[in-house]
Short mmCIF file of C-alpha atoms and ligand atoms in Angstrom, two decimals:
data_model
loop_
_atom_site.label_atom_id
_atom_site.label_comp_id
_atom_site.label_asym_id
_atom_site.label_seq_id
_atom_site.Cartn_x
_atom_site.Cartn_y
_atom_site.Cartn_z
CA MET A 1 -24.58 22.23 3.53
CA LYS A 2 -21.87 19.90 2.23
CA LYS A 3 -23.06 16.30 1.88
CA ILE A 4 -20.68 13.38 2.46
CA THR A 5 -21.13 9.64 2.07
CA ILE A 6 -20.72 7.45 5.14
CA ALA A 7 -20.45 3.66 5.42
CA LYS A 8 -20.88 2.01 8.82
CA GLY A 9 -19.21 -1.23 7.72
CA ASP A 10 -19.03 -4.46 9.69
CA GLY A 11 -17.97 -5.74 13.12
CA ILE A 12 -17.22 -2.75 15.38
CA GLY A 13 -17.85 -0.41 12.40
CA PRO A 14 -21.42 0.69 13.32
CA GLU A 15 -20.47 1.34 16.99
CA ILE A 16 -17.45 3.48 16.21
CA MET A 17 -19.24 5.34 13.41
CA ASP A 18 -22.17 6.16 15.74
CA ALA A 19 -19.67 7.45 18.32
CA VAL A 20 -18.08 9.74 15.70
CA LEU A 21 -21.46 11.00 14.47
CA ASP A 22 -22.60 11.73 18.05
CA ILE A 23 -19.44 13.83 18.56
CA PHE A 24 -19.96 15.61 15.21
CA HIS A 25 -23.57 16.34 16.15
CA ALA A 26 -22.57 17.78 19.53
CA ALA A 27 -19.85 19.89 17.88
CA GLN A 28 -22.41 21.18 15.35
CA VAL A 29 -20.36 20.08 12.37
CA PRO A 30 -22.17 21.49 9.31
CA LEU A 31 -22.38 18.29 7.24
CA GLU A 32 -25.17 16.17 5.78
CA TYR A 33 -24.71 12.40 5.62
CA GLU A 34 -25.76 9.91 2.96
CA THR A 35 -25.40 6.37 4.29
CA ILE A 36 -24.42 3.51 2.01
CA GLU A 37 -24.16 -0.17 2.81
CA ILE A 38 -20.89 -1.87 1.91
CA GLY A 39 -19.04 -4.95 3.06
CA GLU A 40 -19.94 -8.42 4.27
CA LYS A 41 -23.73 -8.33 3.75
CA VAL A 42 -23.33 -6.84 0.30
CA TYR A 43 -20.76 -9.50 -0.66
CA LEU A 44 -23.00 -12.27 0.62
CA ASN A 45 -25.99 -10.79 -1.28
CA GLY A 46 -24.16 -11.56 -4.50
CA HIS A 47 -22.10 -8.39 -5.20
CA ALA A 48 -18.64 -9.96 -5.66
CA SER A 49 -17.05 -6.52 -5.17
CA GLY A 50 -18.84 -5.79 -1.85
CA ILE A 51 -20.50 -2.59 -3.15
CA SER A 52 -23.59 -1.88 -5.27
CA SER A 53 -23.69 0.56 -8.20
CA SER A 54 -25.95 2.99 -6.30
CA SER A 55 -23.33 3.20 -3.54
CA TRP A 56 -20.67 4.01 -6.14
CA ASP A 57 -22.97 6.80 -7.42
CA SER A 58 -23.24 8.28 -3.92
CA ILE A 59 -19.44 8.34 -3.48
CA LEU A 60 -18.87 9.79 -6.96
CA ASN A 61 -21.47 12.53 -6.36
CA ASN A 62 -20.31 13.51 -2.88
CA LYS A 63 -16.57 12.89 -3.51
CA ILE A 64 -15.94 12.29 0.20
CA LEU A 65 -16.36 8.96 1.97
CA LEU A 66 -16.04 8.40 5.72
CA LYS A 67 -15.75 4.66 6.02
CA ALA A 68 -15.79 2.30 8.99
CA PRO A 69 -13.90 -0.99 8.62
CA ILE A 70 -15.46 -3.87 6.74
CA THR A 71 -15.03 -7.63 6.80
CA THR A 72 -13.94 -9.34 3.59
CA PRO A 73 -15.34 -12.89 3.63
CA GLN A 74 -12.51 -15.44 3.55
CA GLY A 75 -12.12 -17.54 0.38
CA GLY A 76 -14.77 -17.54 -2.35
CA GLY A 77 -12.69 -15.24 -4.59
CA TYR A 78 -14.01 -12.02 -2.96
CA LYS A 79 -11.78 -9.07 -3.85
CA SER A 80 -10.89 -6.64 -1.07
CA LEU A 81 -13.29 -3.69 -1.36
CA ASN A 82 -10.79 -1.43 0.39
CA VAL A 83 -8.21 -2.01 -2.31
CA THR A 84 -10.82 -1.74 -5.10
CA MET A 85 -12.09 1.60 -3.74
CA ARG A 86 -8.64 3.11 -3.36
CA LYS A 87 -7.76 2.15 -6.91
CA ALA A 88 -11.08 2.78 -8.67
CA LEU A 89 -11.33 6.27 -7.12
CA GLY A 90 -7.69 7.09 -7.90
CA LEU A 91 -6.84 7.55 -4.19
CA PHE A 92 -3.11 7.43 -4.80
CA ALA A 93 -1.84 8.59 -1.39
CA ASN A 94 -2.54 6.88 1.91
CA ILE A 95 -1.42 9.06 4.81
CA ARG A 96 -1.11 7.40 8.20
CA PRO A 97 0.07 9.60 11.08
CA THR A 98 1.07 7.77 14.26
CA GLN A 99 1.93 9.58 17.44
CA SER A 100 2.70 8.73 21.03
CA TYR A 101 0.34 10.15 23.69
CA PHE A 102 2.74 9.33 26.53
CA PRO A 103 2.38 9.37 29.53
CA PHE A 104 -1.38 9.01 29.12
CA VAL A 105 -1.17 6.03 26.76
CA ALA A 106 1.60 3.56 27.56
CA SER A 107 4.36 3.61 24.96
CA ASN A 108 8.08 2.96 25.10
CA PHE A 109 8.62 5.95 22.82
CA PRO A 110 7.31 9.19 24.37
CA LYS A 111 8.47 11.43 21.50
CA MET A 112 7.38 9.27 18.59
CA ASN A 113 5.56 11.21 15.87
CA VAL A 114 5.81 9.54 12.48
CA VAL A 115 3.75 9.97 9.32
CA ILE A 116 3.71 7.07 6.87
CA VAL A 117 2.94 8.07 3.28
CA ARG A 118 1.98 4.85 1.54
CA GLU A 119 1.53 4.41 -2.21
CA ASN A 120 -2.02 3.18 -2.66
CA GLU A 121 -2.69 2.06 -6.23
CA GLU A 122 -0.03 -0.31 -7.48
CA ASP A 123 2.76 -2.72 -6.40
CA LEU A 124 1.69 -6.27 -5.48
CA TYR A 125 -1.76 -4.82 -4.67
CA ALA A 126 -2.43 -4.68 -8.41
CA GLY A 127 -3.82 -8.11 -7.49
CA ILE A 128 -2.72 -9.75 -10.76
CA GLU A 129 -2.19 -13.38 -9.80
CA HIS A 130 -2.10 -16.63 -11.76
CA GLN A 131 -1.49 -20.27 -11.14
CA GLN A 132 0.90 -21.26 -13.90
CA THR A 133 1.95 -24.82 -13.13
CA ASP A 134 0.93 -27.52 -10.67
CA GLU A 135 3.45 -26.16 -8.21
CA VAL A 136 3.79 -22.44 -8.85
CA VAL A 137 1.57 -19.37 -8.56
CA GLN A 138 2.66 -15.83 -9.32
CA CYS A 139 1.71 -12.28 -8.32
CA LEU A 140 2.85 -9.38 -10.50
CA LYS A 141 4.56 -6.47 -8.81
CA LEU A 142 3.92 -3.35 -10.89
CA ILE A 143 5.71 -0.10 -10.07
CA SER A 144 5.20 2.83 -12.42
CA ARG A 145 7.12 6.08 -12.86
CA PRO A 146 4.00 8.32 -12.62
CA GLY A 147 2.68 6.35 -9.61
CA SER A 148 6.00 6.66 -7.78
CA GLU A 149 6.46 10.33 -8.73
CA LYS A 150 3.00 11.23 -7.40
CA ILE A 151 3.43 9.58 -4.01
CA ILE A 152 7.00 10.71 -3.43
CA ARG A 153 6.20 14.29 -4.39
CA TYR A 154 3.16 14.13 -2.12
CA ALA A 155 5.41 13.04 0.78
CA PHE A 156 7.75 16.02 0.27
CA GLU A 157 4.85 18.46 -0.15
CA TYR A 158 3.30 17.04 3.04
CA ALA A 159 6.60 17.54 4.88
CA LYS A 160 6.77 21.13 3.60
CA LYS A 161 3.19 21.97 4.58
CA TYR A 162 3.41 20.47 8.07
CA GLY A 163 6.93 21.71 8.90
CA ARG A 164 8.44 18.24 8.95
CA LYS A 165 12.20 18.00 8.65
CA LYS A 166 13.02 14.65 7.06
CA VAL A 167 11.59 12.20 4.50
CA THR A 168 12.86 8.60 4.55
CA CYS A 169 12.27 6.21 1.66
CA PHE A 170 11.89 2.46 2.34
CA SER A 171 12.51 0.01 -0.51
CA LYS A 172 14.14 -3.34 -1.20
CA ASP A 173 16.16 -2.26 -4.22
CA ASN A 174 19.14 -4.43 -3.30
CA ILE A 175 17.00 -7.37 -4.48
CA MET A 176 14.31 -5.88 -6.75
CA LYS A 177 16.55 -3.66 -8.84
CA GLN A 178 13.96 -2.81 -11.49
CA THR A 179 10.79 -2.24 -9.42
CA ASP A 180 12.10 -1.01 -6.08
CA GLY A 181 15.11 0.36 -7.96
CA LEU A 182 12.80 2.68 -9.92
CA PHE A 183 11.04 3.83 -6.74
CA HIS A 184 14.37 4.64 -5.06
CA GLN A 185 15.72 6.35 -8.20
CA ILE A 186 12.64 8.61 -8.40
CA PHE A 187 12.97 9.34 -4.67
CA LYS A 188 16.52 10.62 -5.27
CA GLU A 189 15.37 12.75 -8.23
CA ILE A 190 12.50 14.35 -6.29
CA ALA A 191 14.44 14.77 -3.04
CA ALA A 192 16.90 16.95 -4.97
CA GLU A 193 14.02 19.41 -5.65
CA TYR A 194 13.49 19.88 -1.88
CA PRO A 195 16.96 20.78 -0.52
CA GLU A 196 15.41 22.29 2.63
CA ILE A 197 14.09 18.84 3.67
CA GLN A 198 16.53 16.11 4.71
CA SER A 199 16.15 12.84 2.87
CA ASN A 200 17.52 9.34 3.25
CA HIS A 201 16.84 5.81 2.06
CA MET A 202 16.73 2.56 4.03
CA ILE A 203 16.30 -1.02 2.94
CA ILE A 204 12.83 -1.97 4.18
CA ASP A 205 13.93 -4.81 6.49
CA ILE A 206 16.31 -2.74 8.57
CA GLY A 207 13.98 0.26 8.19
CA ALA A 208 11.04 -1.68 9.70
CA ALA A 209 13.26 -3.02 12.48
CA ARG A 210 14.49 0.52 13.32
CA LEU A 211 10.93 1.84 13.21
CA ALA A 212 9.97 -0.74 15.84
CA ALA A 213 13.07 -0.11 17.97
CA LYS A 214 13.79 3.62 17.46
CA PRO A 215 10.65 5.23 16.02
CA GLU A 216 11.71 8.64 17.36
CA SER A 217 14.41 8.81 14.69
CA PHE A 218 11.79 8.97 11.90
CA ASP A 219 9.69 11.89 10.71
CA VAL A 220 7.96 11.16 7.35
CA ILE A 221 8.35 7.76 5.68
CA VAL A 222 7.39 7.21 2.04
CA THR A 223 7.13 3.71 0.66
CA SER A 224 5.32 1.43 -1.74
CA ASN A 225 1.96 -0.21 -1.09
CA LEU A 226 2.74 -3.52 0.65
CA TYR A 227 5.64 -2.19 2.76
CA GLY A 228 3.49 0.83 3.72
CA ASP A 229 0.65 -1.41 4.83
CA ILE A 230 2.95 -3.39 7.10
CA VAL A 231 5.04 -0.56 8.54
CA SER A 232 2.02 1.64 9.29
CA ASP A 233 0.55 -1.10 11.52
CA ILE A 234 3.94 -1.51 13.22
CA ALA A 235 4.12 2.24 13.79
CA ALA A 236 0.57 2.45 15.16
CA GLU A 237 1.08 -0.45 17.54
CA VAL A 238 4.45 0.90 18.73
CA ALA A 239 2.84 4.31 19.36
CA GLY A 240 0.24 2.78 21.66
CA SER A 241 -2.57 0.93 19.83
CA VAL A 242 -3.82 0.25 16.31
CA GLY A 243 -7.11 1.56 17.67
CA LEU A 244 -5.70 5.12 17.79
CA ALA A 245 -4.62 5.69 14.20
CA GLY A 246 -6.64 7.12 11.32
CA SER A 247 -5.81 7.08 7.67
CA VAL A 248 -6.48 9.47 4.83
CA ASN A 249 -6.76 8.25 1.24
CA ILE A 250 -6.33 11.15 -1.15
CA GLY A 251 -6.96 11.37 -4.89
CA THR A 252 -7.26 14.25 -7.29
CA SER A 253 -11.06 14.47 -7.02
CA CYS A 254 -12.23 12.05 -4.29
CA ALA A 255 -10.99 11.28 -0.78
CA MET A 256 -11.74 8.48 1.68
CA PHE A 257 -11.14 8.60 5.44
CA GLU A 258 -10.93 5.46 7.59
CA ALA A 259 -9.34 3.93 10.68
CA ILE A 260 -6.27 1.82 9.97
CA HIS A 261 -7.60 -1.17 11.91
CA GLY A 262 -10.06 -3.78 10.72
CA SER A 263 -13.59 -4.70 11.81
CA ALA A 264 -12.36 -6.44 15.03
CA PRO A 265 -15.07 -9.15 15.06
CA ASP A 266 -13.67 -10.43 18.39
CA ILE A 267 -15.03 -7.38 20.25
CA ALA A 268 -17.95 -6.39 17.96
CA GLY A 269 -21.22 -5.44 19.66
CA GLN A 270 -19.63 -5.32 23.15
CA ASP A 271 -19.18 -1.54 23.54
CA LYS A 272 -15.42 -2.10 23.91
CA ALA A 273 -14.03 -0.67 20.68
CA ASN A 274 -11.93 2.46 20.71
CA PRO A 275 -13.48 4.90 18.20
CA SER A 276 -10.30 7.06 18.12
CA GLY A 277 -8.91 5.71 14.82
CA LEU A 278 -12.09 6.56 12.93
CA LEU A 279 -12.36 9.86 14.83
CA GLN A 280 -8.79 10.83 13.84
CA ALA A 281 -9.66 10.05 10.21
CA ALA A 282 -12.89 12.06 10.55
CA ILE A 283 -10.98 15.04 12.00
CA ALA A 284 -8.55 14.90 9.06
CA MET A 285 -11.62 14.91 6.80
CA LEU A 286 -12.90 18.11 8.46
CA PHE A 287 -9.52 19.78 7.84
CA HIS A 288 -9.67 18.56 4.24
CA LEU A 289 -13.13 20.13 3.87
CA GLY A 290 -11.92 23.45 5.29
CA LEU A 291 -13.83 22.97 8.59
CA ALA A 292 -10.72 23.74 10.64
CA ASP A 293 -12.54 25.26 13.66
CA GLU A 294 -14.74 22.21 14.15
CA ALA A 295 -11.80 19.86 13.52
CA SER A 296 -9.58 21.63 16.08
CA LYS A 297 -12.35 21.78 18.67
CA ILE A 298 -12.98 18.02 18.43
CA GLN A 299 -9.27 17.12 18.32
CA ASN A 300 -8.53 19.20 21.42
CA ALA A 301 -11.49 17.65 23.27
CA TRP A 302 -10.21 14.20 22.29
CA LEU A 303 -6.68 15.04 23.53
CA LYS A 304 -8.16 16.35 26.79
CA THR A 305 -10.14 13.10 27.24
CA ILE A 306 -7.02 11.01 26.67
CA GLU A 307 -5.19 13.29 29.12
CA ASP A 308 -8.04 12.95 31.68
CA GLY A 309 -7.29 9.21 31.72
CA ILE A 310 -10.75 8.27 30.39
CA HIS A 311 -9.78 5.25 28.34
CA THR A 312 -11.25 2.32 26.40
CA PRO A 313 -9.97 -1.19 27.29
CA ASP A 314 -7.33 -1.34 24.52
CA ILE A 315 -5.37 1.56 26.06
CA TYR A 316 -6.51 1.25 29.69
CA ASN A 317 -3.54 0.93 32.03
CA GLU A 318 -3.77 0.96 35.82
CA ALA A 319 -0.78 3.26 36.19
CA THR A 320 -2.01 6.08 33.97
CA SER A 321 -5.72 5.58 33.31
CA LYS A 322 -8.40 6.93 35.65
CA GLN A 323 -11.66 5.63 34.23
CA LEU A 324 -12.44 2.61 32.08
CA VAL A 325 -15.17 3.40 29.57
CA GLY A 326 -16.79 1.72 26.59
CA THR A 327 -17.20 3.16 23.09
CA LYS A 328 -20.26 5.19 24.06
CA GLY A 329 -18.84 6.43 27.35
CA PHE A 330 -15.67 7.56 25.58
CA ALA A 331 -17.71 9.52 23.01
CA GLN A 332 -19.73 11.14 25.82
CA ALA A 333 -16.51 12.16 27.61
CA ILE A 334 -15.24 13.83 24.42
CA ILE A 335 -18.56 15.64 24.02
CA ALA A 336 -18.31 16.88 27.62
CA ASN A 337 -14.80 18.20 26.83
CA LEU A 338 -15.78 20.12 23.67
CA GLY A 339 -14.40 23.65 23.96
CA GLN A 340 -11.54 22.59 26.25
CA ASN A 341 -7.87 22.17 25.41
CA PRO A 342 -5.38 19.65 26.73
CA THR A 343 -2.94 21.04 29.28
CA GLN A 344 -0.02 18.66 28.81
CA LEU A 345 -0.44 17.18 25.36
CA GLN A 346 0.20 19.62 22.53
CA PRO A 347 -3.09 21.19 21.34
CA ILE A 348 -3.55 21.07 17.59
CA THR A 349 -2.36 23.95 15.41
CA PRO A 350 -4.67 23.91 12.42
CA PRO A 351 -2.96 23.98 9.01
CA LYS A 352 -4.00 27.08 7.01
CA ASP A 353 -5.07 24.91 4.11
CA ALA A 354 -4.93 21.14 4.48
CA VAL A 355 -5.26 20.33 0.78
CA ILE A 356 -1.96 19.39 -0.84
CA SER A 357 -1.86 19.74 -4.59
CA ILE A 358 0.92 18.22 -6.62
CA PRO A 359 1.71 19.10 -10.22
CA ILE A 360 0.51 16.68 -12.90
CA THR A 361 3.53 14.66 -13.97
CA THR A 362 4.60 15.12 -17.56
CA PRO A 363 5.63 11.88 -19.28
CA LYS A 364 9.37 11.64 -20.00
CA LYS A 365 10.59 11.58 -23.61
CA PRO A 366 10.21 7.92 -24.71
CA LYS A 367 13.48 6.03 -24.98
CA VAL A 368 14.50 3.91 -27.97
CA LYS A 369 13.13 0.47 -27.15
CA SER A 370 14.61 -2.58 -28.85
CA LEU A 371 13.64 -6.23 -28.54
CA VAL A 372 16.75 -8.27 -27.73
CA GLY A 373 15.25 -11.63 -26.83
CA VAL A 374 12.50 -13.37 -24.93
CA ASP A 375 12.02 -15.26 -21.68
CA ILE A 376 9.75 -18.23 -22.28
CA PHE A 377 8.26 -19.79 -19.16
CA VAL A 378 7.68 -23.51 -19.42
CA HIS A 379 5.76 -26.00 -17.27
CA GLN A 380 7.69 -29.24 -17.04
CA ALA A 381 7.28 -31.80 -14.26
CA ASN A 382 10.61 -33.52 -14.93
CA ARG A 383 13.03 -31.67 -12.64
CA ASN A 384 16.01 -31.98 -14.97
CA ALA A 385 17.28 -28.76 -16.55
CA ASP A 386 19.72 -30.50 -18.93
CA THR A 387 16.93 -32.57 -20.49
CA LEU A 388 14.79 -29.47 -20.96
CA ALA A 389 17.72 -27.55 -22.46
CA LEU A 390 18.41 -30.34 -24.96
CA GLN A 391 14.76 -30.49 -25.96
CA LEU A 392 14.63 -26.71 -26.48
CA GLN A 393 17.90 -26.65 -28.42
CA GLN A 394 16.76 -29.46 -30.71
CA ALA A 395 13.46 -27.72 -31.36
CA THR A 396 15.08 -24.37 -32.15
CA HIS A 397 18.38 -25.26 -33.84
CA GLU A 398 17.29 -23.60 -37.10
CA ALA A 399 15.76 -20.47 -35.53
CA GLY A 400 17.50 -17.09 -35.47
CA ILE A 401 17.25 -17.18 -31.72
CA GLN A 402 19.36 -19.13 -29.24
CA LEU A 403 18.78 -20.62 -25.77
CA LYS A 404 21.10 -18.75 -23.38
CA MET A 405 20.01 -19.74 -19.91
CA ILE A 406 17.40 -21.58 -17.86
CA THR A 407 16.46 -20.52 -14.35
CA ASN A 408 14.19 -22.10 -11.79
CA ARG A 409 12.56 -19.65 -9.34
CA GLY A 410 15.16 -17.14 -10.54
CA VAL A 411 18.31 -19.24 -9.98
CA LYS A 412 20.39 -20.28 -12.98
CA VAL A 413 20.17 -24.05 -13.42
CA TRP A 414 21.50 -24.29 -17.01
CA PRO A 415 24.22 -24.09 -18.22
CA ASN A 416 26.36 -25.27 -15.31
CA GLY A 417 23.72 -25.39 -12.60
CA LEU A 418 24.45 -26.85 -9.19
CA GLU A 419 23.06 -30.25 -8.23
CA GLU A 420 22.06 -28.81 -4.87
CA THR A 421 19.57 -26.32 -6.37
CA PHE A 422 16.00 -27.42 -5.72
CA CYS A 423 13.81 -27.16 -8.82
CA THR A 424 10.04 -26.89 -9.16
CA ASP A 425 8.05 -27.51 -12.36
CA HIS A 426 8.34 -23.82 -13.45
CA TRP A 427 11.24 -22.92 -15.78
CA ARG A 428 12.30 -19.60 -17.27
CA CYS A 429 14.08 -20.23 -20.57
CA ARG A 430 15.96 -17.21 -21.87
CA PHE A 431 16.39 -16.88 -25.64
CA GLU A 432 18.47 -14.16 -27.29
CA TRP A 433 18.87 -13.24 -30.95
CA THR A 434 21.77 -14.74 -32.93
CA SER A 435 23.69 -12.61 -35.42
CA GLN A 436 21.48 -14.06 -38.22
CA SER A 437 18.24 -12.94 -36.62
CA ASN A 438 16.12 -9.95 -37.62
CA GLY A 439 15.42 -9.10 -34.00
CA ASN A 440 11.70 -8.68 -34.52
CA TYR A 441 8.58 -9.95 -32.83
CA GLN A 442 7.80 -12.30 -35.74
CA GLU A 443 10.73 -14.43 -34.59
CA VAL A 444 9.20 -14.76 -31.12
CA VAL A 445 5.92 -15.88 -32.72
CA SER A 446 7.73 -18.49 -34.89
CA LEU A 447 9.65 -19.68 -31.82
CA LEU A 448 6.38 -20.15 -29.91
CA GLN A 449 4.88 -22.07 -32.84
CA THR A 450 7.95 -24.33 -32.95
CA LEU A 451 7.82 -25.00 -29.21
CA TYR A 452 4.08 -25.63 -29.38
CA SER A 453 4.49 -28.19 -32.19
CA ASN A 454 7.22 -29.90 -30.10
CA GLN A 455 4.74 -30.36 -27.21
CA ILE A 456 6.53 -27.90 -24.94
CA ASP A 457 4.04 -26.43 -22.43
CA VAL A 458 4.65 -22.68 -22.69
CA ILE A 459 2.87 -20.87 -19.85
CA LYS A 460 3.90 -17.30 -20.61
CA THR A 461 6.43 -15.13 -22.39
CA GLU A 462 8.17 -11.96 -21.32
CA ASN A 463 9.91 -9.90 -23.99
CA LEU A 464 13.42 -8.71 -23.20
CA TYR A 465 13.97 -5.06 -24.06
CA ALA A 466 16.87 -2.67 -24.06
CA PHE A 467 15.93 1.01 -23.54
CA ASP A 468 18.43 3.40 -25.18
CA GLY A 469 20.71 0.36 -25.52
CA VAL A 470 20.61 -0.57 -21.79
CA PRO A 471 19.22 -4.09 -21.08
CA MET A 472 16.29 -3.63 -18.68
CA TYR A 473 15.62 -7.11 -17.33
CA SER A 474 17.06 -9.08 -14.47
CA MET A 475 19.95 -11.50 -14.87
CA GLY A 476 19.61 -15.04 -13.47
CA GLN A 477 20.83 -15.41 -9.88
CA GLY A 478 24.27 -17.01 -10.27
CA GLN A 479 24.51 -15.98 -13.95
P1 NAD B 501 -8.36 -5.97 13.24
O1 NAD B 501 -7.66 -4.67 13.07
O2 NAD B 501 -9.82 -5.99 12.99
O3 NAD B 501 -8.10 -6.54 14.73
C1 NAD B 501 -6.81 -6.81 15.24
C2 NAD B 501 -6.82 -6.73 16.78
O4 NAD B 501 -6.91 -5.34 17.17
C3 NAD B 501 -8.04 -7.43 17.40
O5 NAD B 501 -7.63 -7.99 18.61
C4 NAD B 501 -9.02 -6.30 17.66
O6 NAD B 501 -9.89 -6.54 18.76
C5 NAD B 501 -8.07 -5.12 17.95
N1 NAD B 501 -8.67 -3.85 17.53
C6 NAD B 501 -8.81 -3.42 16.26
N2 NAD B 501 -9.42 -2.24 16.24
C7 NAD B 501 -9.69 -1.91 17.52
C8 NAD B 501 -10.33 -0.80 18.13
N3 NAD B 501 -10.82 0.22 17.42
N4 NAD B 501 -10.43 -0.80 19.47
C9 NAD B 501 -9.95 -1.82 20.20
N5 NAD B 501 -9.33 -2.90 19.69
C10 NAD B 501 -9.21 -2.95 18.34
O7 NAD B 501 -7.62 -7.02 12.26
P2 NAD B 501 -8.01 -8.52 11.85
O8 NAD B 501 -8.56 -9.23 13.02
O9 NAD B 501 -6.82 -9.02 11.16
O10 NAD B 501 -9.14 -8.36 10.75
C11 NAD B 501 -10.54 -8.48 11.02
C12 NAD B 501 -11.32 -8.17 9.76
O11 NAD B 501 -11.10 -6.81 9.38
C13 NAD B 501 -10.94 -9.02 8.53
O12 NAD B 501 -12.12 -9.39 7.86
C14 NAD B 501 -10.15 -8.06 7.67
O13 NAD B 501 -10.27 -8.37 6.30
C15 NAD B 501 -10.82 -6.74 7.99
N6 NAD B 501 -9.98 -5.55 7.77
C16 NAD B 501 -10.60 -4.46 7.26
C17 NAD B 501 -9.90 -3.28 7.09
C18 NAD B 501 -10.62 -2.09 6.54
O14 NAD B 501 -11.83 -2.16 6.38
N7 NAD B 501 -9.93 -0.99 6.24
C19 NAD B 501 -8.53 -3.21 7.44
C20 NAD B 501 -7.91 -4.35 8.00
C21 NAD B 501 -8.65 -5.52 8.16
#
């Protein structure tokens, strides 16, 4: 019998996991369970990552994790275990279907049925943050070509497998031309390989607003990590409740299945939590494992229970609900409905094979990369750009590299900055090669030595490169 790893988590986690396991037991799902402890207790016992090495071993052996939500203690430098797991296990795709169950669950959008395909490994969730000056902290946004190709291709393959008609890309490439620009560019390249599926792109702000106001106009949405996190909660809430949505985290060898909501400490231990989100994730897991009969039987019993108006408090509504139940009562009602199909909601049509495989991306031919200058970031409390420029020019007047521009939080403040621009203590000083320079890294090193000996507080450098002769770095705003 296939063995999977389960984690009961924190808050409402144990209650909703027990409800799911009771339903699995009643449906005679042929699985064995290995339970691991993760989350708050493990963090507080001294594991800064929230998981012990034996728990990692269990997941790596079994390859499948059904996980209830966990609580990440606030402060204290604890890293989110959810993010660590998704990244460490290479779970690159996070699939979050959200659907309206109108009229049985109140929703303004009876026909809504949207799948969010969220990139899961990179973007701002790389978690690379630094305090650089007294006033400024930074977080690096990393978007890669292979990471974007994998998730976007997955979205189109998902659409193909499940008969979906349209894939919409959300990005903010009008502002982040390099990072979100790359994601959008790759979306256009891959969309061209799937002419049978409609594709379009929306700027994330209007996209999120439309998703909240007209969710029925979306089918599959693919987007990067942070935007996906936000819009999938919007979609779930608009569909009826965050308590109804499950999420599937897929990698090439491992997979993790969880509810999209958190550990809901406000209702923990009160038999009020809706176990549907974790159950939806668990049903997707059964499809993934090829247990389509069991998955369909449970899903249809769940739909029938929703249709019968047997509801937990989060979705209970006097107009459409018939019986208010707790977590346990809801699980018992599903068990009583095993073998029955819904009569009004659409029963599930099992996919022939739920596993989506995408080709391994082949790296593109490397471009010719040339160093054309350097951005040197400087910490200076004096808020005067002209003074800093003079100091830098005096220090570097003999170097084969020349100060071109200074920005503060991205806005050009030298030369010819505006008095109105507010400056912090964090300055980006752009140097470019002069005609006498050799254009090599040694010149950057000499420049740094010169600045250091002139007591300039350099906090970081960023090389400026052209790829195949095209400058690939952002201009200053106002440059
Ligand atoms: P939350 O999702 O736990 O709760 C938000 C609201 O939704 C609360 O009012 C809660 O009662 C309600 N709710 C959530 N799930 C429900 C369910 N199944 N049935 C009925 N009502 C439900 O979000 P939060 O309060 O922001 O976070 C609480 C904790 O969960 C934090 O420690 C956070 O870090 C953690 N969290 C964990 C995960 C995860 O493990 N995947 C995800 C998000 C948040």
